[in-house]
Amino acid sequence: MTAEKEWIKDLVVYQIYPRSFCDSNGDGVGDLPGVLQKIGYLEELGVNAIWLSPVYRSPNDDNGYDISGYQEIMEEFGTMEDWDRLRDACHQRGIRLIMDLVVNHSSDEHPWFVESQSSKGNPKSDYYIWRDPVDGHEPNNWASVFGGSAWEYVPARGQYYFHYFSKKQPDLNWACLQLREEVYRMMEWWADKGVDGFRVDAISYLDKPQDFPPSSLPPLPDGYSFPEGLAGRPGTHAYIREMNRRVYAPRNVLTVGEVSAPTVEELANYVRTGREEFDMAIPFVPPMVEIDTWSPEKLARDAWESYRALEKDGWWARFLSNHDKPRQVSLYGDDGPYWEASAKLLALFLHCLPGTPFIYQGEEIGMTNVKLPSIQAYDDLDTRNRYHQLLLSGSSPDAALARAQLESRDNARTPVQWDGSPKGGFTTGQPWLGVNPNTKRINVEAQRQDPLSIFHFYRRLIALRKECPALPHGDLAFLDTGCGELVAWRRRAGDETLLVFCNFSQEAHTIPPGLLEGAGEALLSSYDREGGYQGPALRPYEAALFRARI
Ligand code: GLC
Ligand code: CA
């Protein structure tokens, strides 16, 4: 992050997955006029930036992450005039608009690909990655993220094209200068149209080893193996820097890279100021890995390590949720008896760490995972592939469905629950994905009326960012509580000191004497409904924020 970008420290970003946000015309699919209708709601919440998941023309194999027209709006979502109206409405309210940008791959229905696949000699022949068959087969054994081989044969060329994601998402060939120029021109066009930032999708894979060596990793149940060392190759960093020099730097736009980085050092390589790549990074971790490996201690350790890596010259995107993960209250909290306290604890956890908080739609009312009744009820191609791989490896259909219910990305993609009616106020038609039946109990309308709701807790937290300079600007030190489930830290800026305590468990835990010395009244507590912090024991999922008098 450069000095001109200091403003990103004061942002609170709200991610919108437009398909599931609000449907304005009753076709069951959320759209841009729907987002516009709810802009007052976002203003009431207090966020000052929106990240829109892709709204470009797309056949929706991966819900817009497969783009067939980068300078067009998806018909189901509305028109370019709707987008212009949304931009203006955001800017009138001081809300920055961040667009998702998918340039590792396009859709196979993009005119570039249609031309590229038509023959070997066409002008766009090199826009994608084509290889000859080897012994009549795919060029290597690489697996695609969404199942099967990463190669697809096209008879017209007698060649295979490479797709790291689905076969409807062919990878763009970044080694082709002409392609890179087209991508930069398109990005410049959006930036000149008034976009304030880009969240750049799956950006770690731009550069491929041109010889495509076979992978020696163990095969997945369908026989293919994930590539080794594809993420974060030096060539990828060079392309990102080129993109930065060409598009971002001259325009002061905010950039967030979605990166795959096995270590915190590699993550930092995308963000360190001197590297001139991105302002912030969103690390991608597969949902099942996270479900299996997370713990409160690990959340704290990751926060600490990333803080240390970028303390001197970088900045952090902080998030617990997005459209690729299960719902945070179901994953890290408790969606049963401690639903409300744990949703508030997670909010406090996120907003009190150094960095820019990213809220994913519905998180601010504590939306939970959903258990859809059959695999057919799931829409996500990733969920269907994992289910299939589990069956291949011998799982029973019931066990495979149970896994899908736990890890599916559709958990986060059910429509936003605006009210308690059966369709949650999302649409008057047939919603494209089932509304969570708990909309009766968990919805925006009910929470706006209840001053102690999760929604109002988020509002207070966001407002507090402006009142407490230590929240956006303070340093960080974790405190030793002697208990892994009780995570505590201190933030300090100037003469302001904040103390944060989060009890990530269903047991009470006592704050060790001494740690609270000098602490004044609690500013916020996840037990505000019960009269707030009463200590020194923290009740199940109790979290509290103090401003110290010293
Ligand atoms: C990113 C997106 C995800 C998408 C994938 C392929 O990880 O967040 O939703 O499926 O890239 O574009
Ligand atoms: Ca619609």
Coordinates of C-alpha atoms and ligand atoms in Angstrom, one line a residue:
M1 CA 0.0 0.0 0.0
T2 CA 1.4 3.4 -1.0
A3 CA 1.0 6.7 1.0
E4 CA -1.8 7.9 -1.3
K5 CA -3.8 4.8 -0.3
E6 CA -4.1 5.6 3.4
W7 CA -7.9 5.8 2.9
I8 CA -8.1 2.0 2.7
K9 CA -7.4 1.8 6.4
D10 CA -10.8 3.3 7.2
L11 CA -12.8 1.0 5.0
V12 CA -15.3 -1.5 6.0
V13 CA -16.1 -3.6 3.0
Y14 CA -19.4 -5.5 2.4
Q15 CA -19.4 -8.3 -0.1
I16 CA -22.4 -8.8 -2.3
Y17 CA -23.1 -12.0 -4.1
P18 CA -25.7 -10.4 -6.4
R19 CA -27.5 -13.6 -7.4
S20 CA -28.6 -14.1 -3.8
F21 CA -28.9 -10.6 -2.5
C22 CA -32.2 -9.1 -3.6
D23 CA -34.4 -9.9 -6.6
S24 CA -36.3 -6.8 -8.0
N25 CA -38.4 -8.4 -10.7
G26 CA -39.6 -11.8 -9.4
D27 CA -37.5 -14.1 -11.6
G28 CA -35.9 -15.7 -8.6
V29 CA -32.5 -14.3 -9.3
G30 CA -31.0 -11.3 -7.4
D31 CA -30.0 -8.3 -9.6
L32 CA -28.5 -4.9 -9.7
P33 CA -31.8 -3.0 -9.2
G34 CA -32.2 -5.2 -6.2
V35 CA -28.8 -4.0 -4.8
L36 CA -29.9 -0.4 -5.5
Q37 CA -33.1 -1.0 -3.5
K38 CA -31.0 -2.0 -0.5
I39 CA -28.4 0.7 -0.7
G40 CA -30.1 2.5 2.2
Y41 CA -29.8 -0.6 4.3
L42 CA -26.0 -0.7 3.6
E43 CA -25.8 2.9 4.6
E44 CA -27.7 2.2 7.8
L45 CA -25.2 -0.6 8.5
G46 CA -22.4 1.9 8.1
V47 CA -20.2 0.2 5.5
N48 CA -18.2 2.5 3.2
A49 CA -17.3 0.0 0.4
I50 CA -19.1 -2.7 -1.5
W51 CA -17.4 -5.6 -3.3
L52 CA -19.7 -6.9 -6.0
S53 CA -19.1 -10.6 -7.0
P54 CA -19.0 -10.8 -10.8
V55 CA -21.9 -9.1 -12.7
Y56 CA -20.5 -9.5 -16.2
R57 CA -22.1 -11.5 -19.0
S58 CA -21.8 -15.2 -18.1
P59 CA -23.4 -18.5 -18.9
N60 CA -23.1 -19.1 -15.1
D61 CA -21.3 -22.4 -15.0
D62 CA -19.7 -21.0 -11.9
N63 CA -22.1 -18.2 -11.1
G64 CA -20.4 -15.4 -13.0
Y65 CA -16.8 -16.6 -12.3
D66 CA -16.9 -17.6 -16.0
I67 CA -17.1 -14.4 -18.0
S68 CA -18.2 -14.3 -21.6
G69 CA -18.3 -10.5 -21.9
Y70 CA -16.1 -8.4 -19.7
Q71 CA -17.6 -5.1 -20.7
E72 CA -21.3 -6.2 -20.5
I73 CA -23.7 -6.9 -17.7
M74 CA -25.2 -10.3 -17.2
E75 CA -28.7 -10.1 -18.6
E76 CA -30.3 -11.6 -15.5
F77 CA -28.7 -8.9 -13.4
G78 CA -29.9 -5.9 -15.5
T79 CA -28.2 -3.4 -17.8
M80 CA -25.1 -1.2 -17.9
E81 CA -27.5 1.7 -17.0
D82 CA -28.4 -0.1 -13.8
W83 CA -24.7 -0.5 -13.1
D84 CA -24.2 3.2 -13.7
R85 CA -27.1 4.0 -11.4
L86 CA -25.6 1.8 -8.7
R87 CA -22.2 3.4 -9.0
D88 CA -23.7 6.9 -8.7
A89 CA -25.8 5.8 -5.7
C90 CA -22.8 4.5 -4.0
H91 CA -20.7 7.5 -4.7
Q92 CA -23.4 9.9 -3.5
R93 CA -23.3 8.0 -0.1
G94 CA -19.5 7.9 0.1
I95 CA -19.5 4.2 -0.6
R96 CA -16.7 2.9 -2.8
L97 CA -17.5 0.3 -5.4
I98 CA -15.1 -2.7 -5.8
M99 CA -15.6 -5.0 -8.8
D100 CA -14.6 -8.6 -8.9
L101 CA -12.4 -9.4 -11.8
V102 CA -11.7 -12.8 -13.2
V103 CA -8.8 -12.9 -15.6
N104 CA -7.1 -16.2 -14.8
H105 CA -9.7 -17.7 -17.1
S106 CA -12.7 -16.7 -19.1
S107 CA -15.8 -18.6 -20.2
D108 CA -15.6 -21.0 -23.1
E109 CA -18.4 -18.9 -24.5
H110 CA -16.3 -15.7 -24.6
P111 CA -15.8 -14.6 -28.3
W112 CA -12.0 -14.9 -27.7
F113 CA -12.3 -18.6 -26.9
V114 CA -14.9 -19.2 -29.7
E115 CA -12.3 -17.9 -32.1
S116 CA -9.3 -19.5 -30.5
Q117 CA -10.8 -22.9 -30.7
S118 CA -11.9 -22.6 -34.3
S119 CA -8.5 -23.4 -35.9
K120 CA -4.8 -23.3 -35.2
G121 CA -4.1 -20.3 -37.4
N122 CA -6.7 -17.8 -36.2
P123 CA -5.6 -14.4 -34.8
K124 CA -6.6 -15.4 -31.2
S125 CA -5.0 -18.8 -31.4
D126 CA -2.6 -18.0 -28.5
Y127 CA -5.1 -16.4 -26.2
Y128 CA -5.6 -19.7 -24.5
I129 CA -3.3 -22.6 -23.6
W130 CA -3.3 -25.3 -26.3
R131 CA -1.2 -28.5 -26.3
D132 CA -1.0 -31.5 -28.6
P133 CA -2.1 -34.9 -27.3
V134 CA 0.6 -37.1 -25.8
D135 CA 0.2 -40.7 -26.9
G136 CA -3.4 -39.9 -27.9
H137 CA -4.2 -38.6 -24.4
E138 CA -4.2 -35.4 -22.3
P139 CA -0.8 -33.6 -22.2
N140 CA -0.4 -34.5 -18.5
N141 CA -2.2 -36.0 -15.4
W142 CA -3.2 -32.7 -13.9
A143 CA -6.6 -32.5 -12.1
S144 CA -8.9 -29.6 -12.4
V145 CA -10.2 -27.9 -9.2
F146 CA -13.7 -28.8 -10.1
G147 CA -13.1 -32.5 -11.0
G148 CA -11.7 -34.6 -13.9
S149 CA -8.7 -33.7 -16.1
A150 CA -7.5 -30.1 -16.4
W151 CA -7.4 -30.6 -20.2
E152 CA -10.2 -30.7 -22.7
Y153 CA -9.9 -31.9 -26.3
V154 CA -11.2 -29.8 -29.2
P155 CA -11.4 -31.8 -32.5
A156 CA -11.3 -28.6 -34.7
R157 CA -7.7 -28.0 -33.5
G158 CA -6.8 -31.6 -32.8
Q159 CA -5.5 -30.2 -29.5
Y160 CA -6.3 -29.9 -25.8
Y161 CA -6.9 -26.6 -23.9
F162 CA -5.9 -26.1 -20.2
H163 CA -8.6 -25.3 -17.6
Y164 CA -7.5 -25.2 -14.0
F165 CA -11.2 -24.7 -13.0
S166 CA -14.2 -26.2 -14.9
K167 CA -13.9 -27.0 -18.6
K168 CA -16.2 -24.0 -19.2
Q169 CA -13.4 -21.9 -17.6
P170 CA -10.4 -22.1 -20.0
D171 CA -7.3 -20.4 -18.7
L172 CA -6.2 -17.3 -20.5
N173 CA -2.6 -17.5 -21.8
W174 CA -0.8 -14.7 -20.0
A175 CA 2.4 -15.5 -21.9
C176 CA 0.6 -13.9 -24.9
L177 CA 1.4 -10.1 -24.9
Q178 CA -1.6 -9.3 -27.1
L179 CA -3.9 -11.0 -24.6
R180 CA -2.4 -9.1 -21.7
E181 CA -2.9 -5.8 -23.6
E182 CA -6.6 -6.7 -24.1
V183 CA -7.1 -7.5 -20.4
Y184 CA -5.4 -4.2 -19.3
R185 CA -7.5 -2.2 -21.8
M186 CA -10.6 -3.7 -20.3
M187 CA -9.5 -3.0 -16.8
E188 CA -8.7 0.6 -17.7
W189 CA -12.1 0.9 -19.2
W190 CA -13.8 -0.1 -15.9
A191 CA -11.4 2.1 -13.9
D192 CA -12.2 5.1 -16.1
K193 CA -15.9 4.3 -15.6
G194 CA -15.5 5.1 -11.9
V195 CA -14.7 1.7 -10.3
D196 CA -12.9 2.3 -7.0
G197 CA -11.2 -1.0 -6.8
F198 CA -10.8 -4.6 -8.0
R199 CA -10.9 -7.8 -6.2
V200 CA -8.9 -10.0 -8.5
D201 CA -9.9 -13.6 -8.6
A202 CA -7.6 -16.7 -8.5
I203 CA -4.6 -14.6 -9.3
S204 CA -1.8 -16.9 -8.1
Y205 CA -2.0 -19.1 -11.2
L206 CA -1.4 -16.7 -14.1
D207 CA 2.0 -18.1 -15.1
K208 CA 2.2 -21.8 -16.0
P209 CA 5.3 -23.9 -16.5
Q210 CA 5.3 -24.1 -20.3
D211 CA 6.5 -27.8 -20.3
F212 CA 3.6 -28.9 -18.0
P213 CA 5.5 -31.5 -16.0
P214 CA 3.4 -34.4 -14.7
S215 CA 2.4 -34.2 -11.1
S216 CA 3.7 -36.7 -8.6
L217 CA 1.0 -35.9 -6.0
P218 CA -1.3 -38.8 -5.0
P219 CA -4.2 -39.1 -7.4
L220 CA -7.7 -38.0 -6.5
P221 CA -10.4 -40.7 -6.6
D222 CA -11.1 -39.9 -10.3
G223 CA -7.4 -40.6 -11.1
Y224 CA -6.0 -37.1 -11.7
S225 CA -3.5 -35.2 -9.5
F226 CA -3.4 -31.6 -8.5
P227 CA -0.4 -29.8 -10.1
E228 CA 2.7 -29.1 -7.9
G229 CA 3.9 -25.5 -7.5
L230 CA 1.4 -23.9 -9.8
A231 CA 0.6 -21.1 -7.4
G232 CA 2.8 -18.0 -7.0
R233 CA 5.4 -18.7 -9.7
P234 CA 7.8 -15.7 -10.2
G235 CA 6.2 -15.1 -13.7
T236 CA 2.9 -14.6 -12.0
H237 CA 4.3 -11.9 -9.7
A238 CA 5.8 -10.2 -12.8
Y239 CA 2.4 -10.2 -14.5
I240 CA 0.8 -8.8 -11.4
R241 CA 3.4 -6.0 -11.2
E242 CA 2.8 -5.2 -14.9
M243 CA -0.9 -5.0 -14.2
N244 CA -0.3 -2.7 -11.3
R245 CA 2.0 -0.4 -13.3
R246 CA -0.4 -0.2 -16.2
V247 CA -3.8 -0.1 -14.5
Y248 CA -3.8 0.6 -10.8
A249 CA -0.9 2.8 -9.9
P250 CA -1.9 5.7 -12.2
R251 CA -5.5 5.7 -11.0
N252 CA -5.3 5.2 -7.2
V253 CA -7.7 2.2 -7.3
L254 CA -7.8 -0.2 -4.5
T255 CA -6.7 -3.8 -5.2
V256 CA -7.4 -7.0 -3.4
G257 CA -5.8 -10.2 -4.7
E258 CA -7.4 -13.6 -4.0
V259 CA -4.3 -15.6 -3.5
S260 CA -3.3 -19.2 -2.9
A261 CA -0.3 -19.1 -0.6
P262 CA 1.0 -21.9 1.5
T263 CA 2.9 -19.7 3.9
V264 CA 2.5 -16.3 5.4
E265 CA 5.7 -15.2 3.7
E266 CA 4.4 -16.1 0.3
L267 CA 1.1 -14.3 1.1
A268 CA 3.1 -11.2 2.1
N269 CA 4.9 -11.3 -1.3
Y270 CA 1.7 -10.2 -2.9
V271 CA 1.2 -7.2 -0.6
R272 CA 4.4 -5.7 0.6
T273 CA 4.5 -2.1 -0.4
G274 CA 7.8 -2.2 -2.3
R275 CA 6.6 -5.1 -4.4
E276 CA 3.9 -3.0 -6.1
E277 CA 1.4 -5.8 -6.5
F278 CA -1.8 -5.6 -4.4
D279 CA -3.0 -3.5 -1.4
M280 CA -4.5 -6.4 0.3
A281 CA -4.8 -10.2 -0.1
I282 CA -7.6 -12.7 0.5
P283 CA -6.0 -16.1 1.1
F284 CA -8.0 -19.0 -0.3
V285 CA -8.2 -22.2 1.9
P286 CA -10.5 -25.0 0.7
P287 CA -13.5 -25.3 3.0
M288 CA -12.9 -28.9 4.1
V289 CA -9.3 -28.1 5.1
E290 CA -10.5 -25.2 7.1
I291 CA -13.3 -27.2 8.8
D292 CA -10.8 -29.9 9.7
T293 CA -7.9 -27.7 10.9
W294 CA -9.3 -24.5 12.5
S295 CA -9.1 -23.8 16.2
P296 CA -9.3 -20.5 18.2
E297 CA -5.6 -20.8 18.7
K298 CA -5.0 -21.2 15.0
L299 CA -7.1 -18.2 14.2
A300 CA -5.1 -16.2 16.7
R301 CA -1.8 -17.5 15.4
D302 CA -2.6 -16.8 11.8
A303 CA -3.7 -13.3 12.7
W304 CA -0.4 -12.8 14.6
E305 CA 1.8 -14.2 11.9
S306 CA 0.2 -12.2 9.1
Y307 CA 0.4 -9.1 11.3
R308 CA 4.1 -9.6 11.9
A309 CA 4.8 -10.3 8.2
L310 CA 3.2 -7.0 7.1
E311 CA 3.6 -4.8 10.2
K312 CA 6.2 -2.5 8.6
D313 CA 5.0 -2.3 5.0
G314 CA 1.7 -3.7 4.2
W315 CA -2.0 -4.0 5.1
W316 CA -4.5 -6.8 5.8
A317 CA -7.8 -7.8 4.5
R318 CA -9.6 -9.5 7.4
F319 CA -12.5 -11.8 6.8
L320 CA -14.2 -14.9 8.2
S321 CA -16.7 -15.4 5.5
N322 CA -17.2 -15.2 1.7
H323 CA -19.1 -16.9 -1.0
D324 CA -16.6 -19.9 -1.0
K325 CA -17.0 -20.8 2.6
P326 CA -19.6 -22.2 4.9
R327 CA -21.3 -19.6 7.2
Q328 CA -19.0 -18.3 9.9
V329 CA -21.4 -18.8 12.8
S330 CA -21.9 -22.5 11.8
L331 CA -18.1 -23.0 11.2
Y332 CA -16.4 -21.1 14.1
G333 CA -19.3 -20.4 16.4
D334 CA -22.5 -22.1 17.5
D335 CA -25.6 -22.1 15.4
G336 CA -27.6 -23.7 18.2
P337 CA -28.1 -22.3 21.7
Y338 CA -25.2 -19.8 21.6
W339 CA -26.1 -18.5 18.1
E340 CA -26.5 -14.9 19.0
A341 CA -23.5 -14.6 21.4
S342 CA -21.2 -16.5 19.1
A343 CA -22.2 -14.4 16.0
K344 CA -21.4 -11.3 18.0
L345 CA -18.1 -12.8 19.3
L346 CA -17.0 -13.4 15.7
A347 CA -17.9 -9.9 14.7
L348 CA -15.9 -8.5 17.6
F349 CA -13.0 -10.8 16.8
L350 CA -12.8 -9.6 13.2
H351 CA -13.4 -5.9 13.6
C352 CA -10.9 -5.6 16.4
L353 CA -7.9 -7.0 14.5
P354 CA -5.7 -4.7 12.4
G355 CA -6.8 -4.5 8.8
T356 CA -9.8 -3.8 6.7
P357 CA -12.8 -5.9 7.8
F358 CA -14.8 -7.7 5.0
I359 CA -18.4 -8.6 5.9
Y360 CA -20.1 -11.1 3.7
Q361 CA -23.8 -10.6 3.0
G362 CA -26.1 -12.0 5.7
E363 CA -23.2 -12.4 8.2
E364 CA -24.5 -9.2 9.9
I365 CA -27.7 -11.0 10.9
G366 CA -26.0 -14.2 11.8
M367 CA -27.1 -16.3 8.8
T368 CA -26.3 -20.0 9.3
N369 CA -25.5 -23.0 7.1
V370 CA -28.5 -24.8 5.5
K371 CA -29.1 -28.5 5.2
L372 CA -30.5 -29.0 1.7
P373 CA -32.4 -32.4 1.5
S374 CA -30.6 -34.0 -1.4
I375 CA -27.5 -33.5 -3.6
Q376 CA -29.8 -32.4 -6.4
A377 CA -30.9 -29.4 -4.3
Y378 CA -27.3 -28.1 -4.4
D379 CA -26.4 -25.9 -7.3
D380 CA -22.6 -25.4 -6.8
L381 CA -20.4 -27.3 -9.3
D382 CA -17.7 -27.7 -6.6
T383 CA -20.2 -29.3 -4.2
R384 CA -21.4 -31.7 -6.9
N385 CA -17.8 -32.7 -7.8
R386 CA -16.8 -33.4 -4.2
Y387 CA -19.9 -35.5 -3.7
H388 CA -19.0 -37.5 -6.8
Q389 CA -15.4 -37.9 -5.7
L390 CA -16.6 -39.2 -2.3
L391 CA -18.8 -41.8 -4.0
L392 CA -15.9 -42.9 -6.1
S393 CA -13.8 -43.3 -3.0
G394 CA -16.4 -45.6 -1.5
S395 CA -18.5 -43.2 0.7
S396 CA -22.2 -44.0 1.1
P397 CA -24.6 -41.4 -0.5
D398 CA -25.7 -40.4 3.0
A399 CA -22.2 -39.8 4.2
A400 CA -21.4 -37.8 1.1
L401 CA -24.5 -35.7 1.5
A402 CA -23.6 -35.0 5.1
R403 CA -20.2 -33.7 4.0
A404 CA -21.8 -31.5 1.3
Q405 CA -24.1 -30.1 4.0
L406 CA -21.1 -29.2 6.1
E407 CA -18.7 -27.8 3.5
S408 CA -20.8 -26.7 0.5
R409 CA -20.3 -23.2 -0.8
D410 CA -24.1 -23.0 -1.2
N411 CA -24.3 -22.6 2.5
A412 CA -23.2 -19.0 1.9
R413 CA -25.2 -18.6 -1.3
T414 CA -28.8 -19.1 0.0
P415 CA -30.8 -15.9 -0.5
V416 CA -30.4 -13.1 2.0
Q417 CA -33.1 -13.3 4.6
W418 CA -34.8 -9.9 4.5
D419 CA -38.0 -10.9 6.4
G420 CA -39.8 -13.9 8.0
S421 CA -41.9 -14.9 5.0
P422 CA -41.2 -18.3 3.4
K423 CA -39.1 -16.7 0.6
G424 CA -37.4 -14.5 3.1
G425 CA -38.5 -11.3 1.2
F426 CA -35.7 -12.1 -1.3
T427 CA -38.1 -12.7 -4.3
T428 CA -41.8 -12.9 -5.2
G429 CA -40.9 -15.8 -7.6
Q430 CA -39.2 -19.1 -7.2
P431 CA -35.7 -18.5 -5.7
W432 CA -32.8 -20.0 -7.7
L433 CA -31.5 -21.6 -4.6
G434 CA -33.6 -22.7 -1.5
V435 CA -34.2 -20.1 1.2
N436 CA -33.0 -21.2 4.6
P437 CA -36.2 -22.1 6.5
N438 CA -34.8 -20.4 9.6
T439 CA -35.6 -17.1 7.9
K440 CA -38.7 -17.1 10.1
R441 CA -36.4 -16.5 13.0
I442 CA -33.3 -15.0 11.5
N443 CA -34.1 -12.0 9.2
V444 CA -33.2 -8.4 8.7
E445 CA -36.7 -7.0 9.5
A446 CA -36.7 -8.5 12.9
Q447 CA -33.2 -7.5 13.7
R448 CA -33.6 -3.9 12.6
Q449 CA -36.4 -3.6 15.2
D450 CA -34.4 -5.1 18.0
P451 CA -31.7 -2.8 19.3
L452 CA -29.8 -5.7 20.8
S453 CA -29.7 -7.8 17.6
I454 CA -26.6 -8.9 15.8
F455 CA -27.3 -6.3 13.1
H456 CA -27.2 -3.5 15.6
F457 CA -24.0 -5.0 17.1
Y458 CA -22.3 -4.7 13.7
R459 CA -23.6 -1.2 13.4
R460 CA -22.0 -0.3 16.8
L461 CA -18.7 -2.0 15.9
I462 CA -18.5 -0.1 12.5
A463 CA -19.3 3.2 14.2
L464 CA -16.7 2.5 16.9
R465 CA -14.0 2.4 14.2
K466 CA -14.5 6.1 13.8
E467 CA -14.4 6.8 17.5
C468 CA -11.5 4.6 18.5
P469 CA -8.4 5.4 16.4
A470 CA -6.7 2.3 17.8
L471 CA -9.1 0.1 15.9
P472 CA -8.0 1.0 12.4
H473 CA -4.5 2.3 13.4
G474 CA -3.3 0.6 16.6
D475 CA -0.5 -1.9 16.9
L476 CA -1.3 -5.5 18.1
A477 CA -0.1 -7.7 20.9
F478 CA -1.7 -11.0 21.8
L479 CA -2.0 -11.7 25.6
D480 CA -1.3 -15.0 27.3
T481 CA -4.5 -16.2 28.9
G482 CA -3.2 -19.7 29.7
C483 CA -6.2 -21.1 27.8
G484 CA -6.4 -21.9 24.1
E485 CA -10.1 -21.1 23.9
L486 CA -9.8 -17.7 25.5
V487 CA -8.1 -15.5 22.9
A488 CA -7.1 -12.0 24.1
W489 CA -5.2 -9.1 22.6
R490 CA -4.3 -5.4 23.0
R491 CA -4.4 -2.6 20.4
R492 CA -2.7 0.6 21.1
A493 CA -2.5 3.9 19.2
G494 CA -1.3 7.2 20.9
D495 CA -2.7 7.2 24.4
E496 CA -5.6 4.9 23.5
T497 CA -5.4 1.2 24.6
L498 CA -8.0 -1.3 23.7
L499 CA -8.3 -4.8 25.2
V500 CA -10.2 -7.6 23.5
F501 CA -11.3 -11.0 25.1
C502 CA -13.0 -13.8 23.1
N503 CA -14.2 -17.0 24.8
F504 CA -14.5 -19.4 21.9
S505 CA -16.2 -22.2 23.9
Q506 CA -19.3 -23.5 25.5
E507 CA -17.6 -23.3 28.9
A508 CA -17.0 -20.3 31.1
H509 CA -13.4 -19.1 31.3
T510 CA -12.0 -16.6 33.7
I511 CA -9.8 -13.8 32.5
P512 CA -6.5 -14.1 34.5
P513 CA -6.1 -11.4 37.1
G514 CA -3.8 -8.7 35.8
L515 CA -4.8 -8.8 32.2
L516 CA -7.7 -6.5 33.0
E517 CA -5.6 -4.0 35.0
G518 CA -6.5 -0.4 34.0
A519 CA -9.4 -1.6 31.9
G520 CA -12.5 0.7 32.2
E521 CA -16.0 -0.2 31.4
A522 CA -16.6 -2.7 28.6
L523 CA -17.4 -0.8 25.4
L524 CA -19.1 -3.8 23.9
S525 CA -20.0 -7.3 24.9
S526 CA -21.6 -10.2 23.1
Y527 CA -23.8 -10.6 26.1
D528 CA -25.3 -7.1 25.7
R529 CA -28.7 -8.7 25.9
E530 CA -27.9 -10.0 29.4
G531 CA -26.7 -6.6 30.6
G532 CA -23.1 -6.9 29.2
Y533 CA -19.9 -8.0 30.8
Q534 CA -20.1 -8.9 34.4
G535 CA -16.7 -10.8 34.8
P536 CA -14.2 -11.8 35.6
A537 CA -15.5 -15.1 34.2
L538 CA -16.5 -14.9 30.5
R539 CA -19.7 -16.9 29.8
P540 CA -19.9 -19.3 26.8
Y541 CA -19.0 -17.4 23.6
E542 CA -18.8 -14.2 25.6
A543 CA -16.5 -11.6 24.0
A544 CA -15.8 -8.1 25.4
L545 CA -14.0 -5.0 24.3
F546 CA -12.5 -2.6 26.9
R547 CA -10.9 0.8 26.6
A548 CA -8.1 1.0 29.2
R549 CA -7.8 4.1 31.3
I550 CA -4.1 4.1 31.1
Ligands
GLC1 C1 -12.3 -18.0 -6.8 C2 -13.7 -17.6 -6.6 C3 -14.6 -18.9 -6.7 C4 -14.5 -19.4 -8.1 C5 -13.0 -19.6 -8.5 C6 -12.8 -19.8 -10.0 O1 -11.8 -18.8 -5.9 O2 -13.9 -17.0 -5.3 O3 -15.9 -18.6 -6.4 O4 -15.1 -20.6 -8.2 O5 -12.2 -18.5 -8.1 O6 -13.1 -18.6 -10.6
CA2 CA -34.2 -10.7 -10.8

